[in-house]
C-alpha cells in the first residue's frame, strides 16, 4: 500500500455500476464484499477496490479521514 493509492481512494469516483460517481472510499461494504466474491476488475480500479475492501473489512476506514481534508 502506498500513500498515492490511499489518496486516490478519497478522490477517485467509481466509474461504472450502481454506485457510479461515488468516491471509492464511500462505497458500501456490501458492494466491496460482492466484488471480493465475484472478482475485482482488472487494472487500477480493481487494485483500488481491493484495497478499499481490505480497509473496510478490517474496520480501518477512519484512517482515510485525514486525507479527505487535503
XYZ file of C-alpha atoms in Angstrom:
70
model
C 0.000 0.000 0.000
C 1.360 3.386 -0.912
C 0.201 6.895 0.013
C -0.725 7.734 -3.581
C -3.222 4.867 -3.688
C -4.753 5.951 -0.382
C -5.195 9.468 -1.765
C -6.886 8.019 -4.854
C -9.461 6.283 -2.654
C -10.727 9.656 -1.416
C -10.575 11.428 -4.796
C -11.407 8.812 -7.449
C -15.031 8.134 -8.313
C -16.500 4.757 -9.154
C -16.570 4.745 -12.980
C -19.437 2.282 -13.500
C -22.259 0.336 -11.915
C -24.856 1.071 -9.286
C -22.564 3.455 -7.398
C -21.130 5.268 -10.434
C -19.918 8.716 -9.382
C -19.461 7.859 -5.694
C -15.979 8.149 -4.185
C -14.280 4.777 -3.804
C -13.807 5.493 -0.088
C -17.585 5.932 0.247
C -18.628 2.653 -1.363
C -20.712 0.467 0.959
C -19.122 -2.626 2.452
C -21.664 -4.997 0.905
C -20.709 -3.723 -2.569
C -17.000 -4.210 -1.871
C -17.759 -7.696 -0.500
C -19.620 -8.522 -3.697
C -16.525 -7.650 -5.739
C -14.395 -9.738 -3.392
C -16.643 -12.749 -4.056
C -17.109 -12.189 -7.799
C -13.622 -10.907 -8.605
C -12.232 -7.412 -8.829
C -11.924 -5.768 -12.251
C -8.552 -5.703 -13.965
C -6.225 -2.737 -13.742
C -6.021 0.218 -11.410
C -9.708 0.320 -10.499
C -9.558 -3.320 -9.413
C -6.490 -2.701 -7.261
C -8.144 0.302 -5.640
C -11.380 -1.587 -4.987
C -9.428 -4.468 -3.453
C -7.519 -2.030 -1.249
C -10.735 -0.330 -0.157
C -12.251 -3.729 0.584
C -9.332 -4.611 2.870
C -9.541 -1.260 4.636
C -13.308 -1.555 5.108
C -13.231 -5.234 6.077
C -10.674 -4.549 8.800
C -12.528 -1.543 10.177
C -9.844 0.944 9.160
C -11.933 3.394 7.125
C -11.272 6.158 9.658
C -7.632 6.155 8.543
C -8.780 7.871 5.338
C -10.414 10.803 7.166
C -7.274 12.981 7.318
C -6.787 12.500 3.563
C -10.283 13.777 2.859
C -9.270 17.168 4.261
C -6.261 17.535 1.935
